[in-house]
Coordinates of C-alpha atoms in Angstrom, one line a residue:
X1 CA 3.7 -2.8 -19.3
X2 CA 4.3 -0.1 -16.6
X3 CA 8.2 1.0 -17.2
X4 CA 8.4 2.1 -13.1
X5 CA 5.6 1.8 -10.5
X6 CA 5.6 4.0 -7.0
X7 CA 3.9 2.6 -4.1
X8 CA 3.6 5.7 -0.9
X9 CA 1.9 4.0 2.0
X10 CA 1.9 4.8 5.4
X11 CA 2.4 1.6 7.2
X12 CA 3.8 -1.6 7.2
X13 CA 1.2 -3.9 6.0
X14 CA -0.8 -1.4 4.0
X15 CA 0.4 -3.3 0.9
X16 CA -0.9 -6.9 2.0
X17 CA -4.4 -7.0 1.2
X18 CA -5.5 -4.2 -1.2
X19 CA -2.4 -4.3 -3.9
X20 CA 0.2 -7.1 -3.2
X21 CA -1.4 -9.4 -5.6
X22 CA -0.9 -6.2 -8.4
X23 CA 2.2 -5.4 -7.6
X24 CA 3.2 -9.3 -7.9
X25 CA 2.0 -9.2 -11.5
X26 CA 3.1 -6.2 -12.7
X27 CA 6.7 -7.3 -11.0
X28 CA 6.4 -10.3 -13.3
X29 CA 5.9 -8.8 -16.2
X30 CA 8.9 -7.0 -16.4
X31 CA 8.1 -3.6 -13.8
X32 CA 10.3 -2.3 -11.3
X33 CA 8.5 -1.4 -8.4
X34 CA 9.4 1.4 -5.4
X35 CA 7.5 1.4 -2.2
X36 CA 7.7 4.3 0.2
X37 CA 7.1 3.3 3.1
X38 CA 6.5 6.4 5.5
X39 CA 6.2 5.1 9.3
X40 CA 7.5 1.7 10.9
X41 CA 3.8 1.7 12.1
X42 CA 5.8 1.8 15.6
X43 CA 2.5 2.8 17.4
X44 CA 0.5 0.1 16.7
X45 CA -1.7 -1.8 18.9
X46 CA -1.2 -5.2 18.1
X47 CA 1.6 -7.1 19.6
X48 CA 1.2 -10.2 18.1
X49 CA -1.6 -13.5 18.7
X50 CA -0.2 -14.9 21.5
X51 CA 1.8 -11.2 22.6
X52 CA 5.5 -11.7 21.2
X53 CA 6.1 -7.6 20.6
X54 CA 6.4 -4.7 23.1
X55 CA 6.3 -1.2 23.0
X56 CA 10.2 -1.4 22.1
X57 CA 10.3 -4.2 19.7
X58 CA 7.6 -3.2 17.9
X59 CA 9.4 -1.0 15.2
X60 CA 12.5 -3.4 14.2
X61 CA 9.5 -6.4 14.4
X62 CA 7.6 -4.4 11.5
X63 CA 10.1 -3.2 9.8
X64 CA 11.7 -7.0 9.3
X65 CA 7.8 -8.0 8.7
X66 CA 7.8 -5.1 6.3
X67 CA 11.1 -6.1 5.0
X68 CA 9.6 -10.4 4.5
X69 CA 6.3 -9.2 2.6
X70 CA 8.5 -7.4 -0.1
X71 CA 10.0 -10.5 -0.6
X72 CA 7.4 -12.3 -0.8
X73 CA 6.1 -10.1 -3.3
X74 CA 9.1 -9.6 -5.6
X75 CA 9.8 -5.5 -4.4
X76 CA 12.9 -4.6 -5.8
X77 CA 13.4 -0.9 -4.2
X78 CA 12.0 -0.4 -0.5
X79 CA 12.6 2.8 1.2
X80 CA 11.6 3.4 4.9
X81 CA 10.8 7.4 4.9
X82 CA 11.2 7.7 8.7
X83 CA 7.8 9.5 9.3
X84 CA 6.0 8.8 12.9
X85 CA 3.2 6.7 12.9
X86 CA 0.0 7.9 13.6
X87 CA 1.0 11.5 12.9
X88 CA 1.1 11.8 9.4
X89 CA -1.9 14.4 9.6
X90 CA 0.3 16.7 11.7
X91 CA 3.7 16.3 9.5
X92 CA 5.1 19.4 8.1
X93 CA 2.9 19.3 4.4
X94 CA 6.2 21.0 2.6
X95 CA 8.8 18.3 4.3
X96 CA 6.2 15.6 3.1
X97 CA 5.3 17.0 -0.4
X98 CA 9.6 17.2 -0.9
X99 CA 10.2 13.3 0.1
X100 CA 7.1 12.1 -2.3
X101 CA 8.3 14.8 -5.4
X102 CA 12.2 13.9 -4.5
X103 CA 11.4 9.6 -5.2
X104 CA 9.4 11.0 -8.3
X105 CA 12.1 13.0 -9.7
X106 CA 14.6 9.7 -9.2
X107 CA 12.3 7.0 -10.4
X108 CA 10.3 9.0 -13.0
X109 CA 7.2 5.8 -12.2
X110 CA 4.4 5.8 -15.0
X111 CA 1.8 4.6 -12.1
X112 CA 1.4 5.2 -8.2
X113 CA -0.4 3.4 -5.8
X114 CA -1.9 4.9 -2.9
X115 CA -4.8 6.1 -0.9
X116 CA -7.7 8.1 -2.0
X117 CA -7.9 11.3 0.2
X118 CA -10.9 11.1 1.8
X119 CA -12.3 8.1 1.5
X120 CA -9.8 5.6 3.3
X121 CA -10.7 5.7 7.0
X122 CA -7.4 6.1 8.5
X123 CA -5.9 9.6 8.9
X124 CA -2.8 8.4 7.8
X125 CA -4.2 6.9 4.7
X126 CA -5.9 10.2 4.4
X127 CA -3.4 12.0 5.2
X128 CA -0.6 10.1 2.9
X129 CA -2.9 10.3 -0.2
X130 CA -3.3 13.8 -0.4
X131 CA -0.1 14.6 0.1
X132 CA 0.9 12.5 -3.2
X133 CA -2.4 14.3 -5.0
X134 CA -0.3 17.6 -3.7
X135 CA 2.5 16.8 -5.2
X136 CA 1.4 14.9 -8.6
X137 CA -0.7 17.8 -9.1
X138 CA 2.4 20.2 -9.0
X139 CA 3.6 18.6 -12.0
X140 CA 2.8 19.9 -15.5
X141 CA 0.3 17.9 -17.1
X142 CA 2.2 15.9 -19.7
X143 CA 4.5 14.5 -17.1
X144 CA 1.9 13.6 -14.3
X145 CA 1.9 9.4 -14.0
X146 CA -0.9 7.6 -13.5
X147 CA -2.7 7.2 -9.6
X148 CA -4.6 4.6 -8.9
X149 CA -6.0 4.6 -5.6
X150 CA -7.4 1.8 -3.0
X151 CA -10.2 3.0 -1.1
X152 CA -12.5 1.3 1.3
X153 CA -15.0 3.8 2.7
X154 CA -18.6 3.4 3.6
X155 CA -19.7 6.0 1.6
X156 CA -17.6 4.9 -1.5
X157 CA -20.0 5.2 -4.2
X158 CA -22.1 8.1 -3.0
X159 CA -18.5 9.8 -3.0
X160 CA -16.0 8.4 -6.3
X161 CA -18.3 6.0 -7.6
X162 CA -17.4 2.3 -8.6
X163 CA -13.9 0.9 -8.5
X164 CA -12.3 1.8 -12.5
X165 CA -9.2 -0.8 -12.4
X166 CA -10.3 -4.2 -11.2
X167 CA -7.1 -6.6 -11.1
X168 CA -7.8 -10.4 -11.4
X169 CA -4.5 -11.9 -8.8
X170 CA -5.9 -14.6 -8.6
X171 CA -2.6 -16.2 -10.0
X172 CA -0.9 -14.3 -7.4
X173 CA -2.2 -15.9 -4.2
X174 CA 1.1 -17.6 -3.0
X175 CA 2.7 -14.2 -3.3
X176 CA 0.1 -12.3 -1.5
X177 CA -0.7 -14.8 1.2
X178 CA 2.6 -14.8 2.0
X179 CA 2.8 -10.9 2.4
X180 CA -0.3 -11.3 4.3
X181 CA 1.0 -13.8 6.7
X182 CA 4.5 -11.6 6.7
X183 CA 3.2 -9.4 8.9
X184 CA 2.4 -11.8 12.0
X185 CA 2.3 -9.0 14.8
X186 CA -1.0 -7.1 13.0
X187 CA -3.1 -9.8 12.5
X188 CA -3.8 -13.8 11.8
X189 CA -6.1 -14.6 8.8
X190 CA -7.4 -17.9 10.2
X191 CA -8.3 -19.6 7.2
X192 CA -4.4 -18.6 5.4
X193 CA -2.5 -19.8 8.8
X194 CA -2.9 -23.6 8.1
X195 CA -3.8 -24.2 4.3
X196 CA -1.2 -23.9 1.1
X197 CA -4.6 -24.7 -1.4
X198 CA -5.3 -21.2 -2.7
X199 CA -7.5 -22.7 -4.8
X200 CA -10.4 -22.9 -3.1
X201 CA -13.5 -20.4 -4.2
X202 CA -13.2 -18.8 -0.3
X203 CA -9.9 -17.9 -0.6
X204 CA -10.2 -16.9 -4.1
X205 CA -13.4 -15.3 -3.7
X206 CA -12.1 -12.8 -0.8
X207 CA -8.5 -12.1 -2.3
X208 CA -8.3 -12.9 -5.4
X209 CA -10.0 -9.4 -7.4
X210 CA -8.1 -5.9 -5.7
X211 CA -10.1 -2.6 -7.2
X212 CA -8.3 0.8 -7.9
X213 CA -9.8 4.1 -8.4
X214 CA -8.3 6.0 -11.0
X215 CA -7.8 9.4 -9.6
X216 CA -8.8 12.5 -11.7
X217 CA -7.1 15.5 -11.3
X218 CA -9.1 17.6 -13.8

């Protein structure tokens, strides 16, 4: 069992489909989980199917659909780091690196989630996985934790290969629908909206396995 896990995303709604089922199960076995959230993903395009949102709502709408899908999925610790969305390329790498290496110092977490550098489409996701490579890889080496990373390039297996964690969440489908449908202003999963059977081989077939890259520092 992981003793503390550290989850650095950099939007609401990041957590939904690639690790809520994961987190779910590790959360029932016992692990305390901390997810650092770094934007309110305020810049977002989305404003909800039919439009509910505007350009001013937008960040306390996320942030409360944030707040529902760590609910949903048991998060005991979330922290909202207050970055700007969309910018996370651009931050100041030293102000960054300090906010990921200050949560490590206080929650000491065996395992990370986050995004591989490189190979996760998004400059945010980019840019928020390197900057916890950056700082894990300050660390001496007997005290670095585990990072497993979601990825979901093109060139994935020209680049890092096959996925090295596979998680079966199956059992975890009610929790991660429901973080799924949590955050209504991003998107609407047709086939989630009307049906409580998660039991069916679509459902299970599409959400029900997330993948991890273990990355290697060395």
């Amino acid at each position: 069992m992981e003793r503390h896990i550290l989850v650095v995303l950099p939007h609401p709604d990041d957590e939904a489909f690639g690790l809520s089922g994961t987190l779910a199960k590790h959360i029932k076995n016992g692990t305390q989980v901390t997810y650092a959230c770094l934007t309110l993903g305020e810049m977002g395009r989305n404003m909800g199917i039919p439009p509910f949102a505007t350009r001013v709502t937008l960040p306390s709408i996320r942030k409360g659909e944030l707040e529902e899908s760590c609910r949903a999925i048991g998060i005991q610790d979330l922290r909202m780091l207050g970055f700007h969305d969309k910018t996370i390329e651009f931050e100041d790498q030293d102000l960054l690196d300090a906010k990921i290496n200050d949560i490590i110092k206080e929650v000491r977490p065996s395992l990370i989630f986050t995004f591989y550098p490189g190979y996760s489409v998004h400059p945010d996701h980019d840019a928020t996985g390197a900057a916890v490579i950056r700082t894990v890889a300050r660390l001496p080496k007997d005290e670095r934790p585990t990072v497993h990373c979601i990825a979901f390039a093109k060139n994935l297996e020209q680049g890092i290969g096959h996925p090295d964690v596979l998680v079966d969440v199956k059992e975890f489908l009610p929790q991660k629908v429901q973080s799924i449908l949590a955050h209504r202003s991003q998107f609407q999963v047709a086939e989630l909206l009307n049906s409580t059977d998660h039991t069916s081989k679509e459902i299970q077939d599409r959400f029900g396995t997330e993948r991890f890259w273990t990355y290697k520092f060395d």
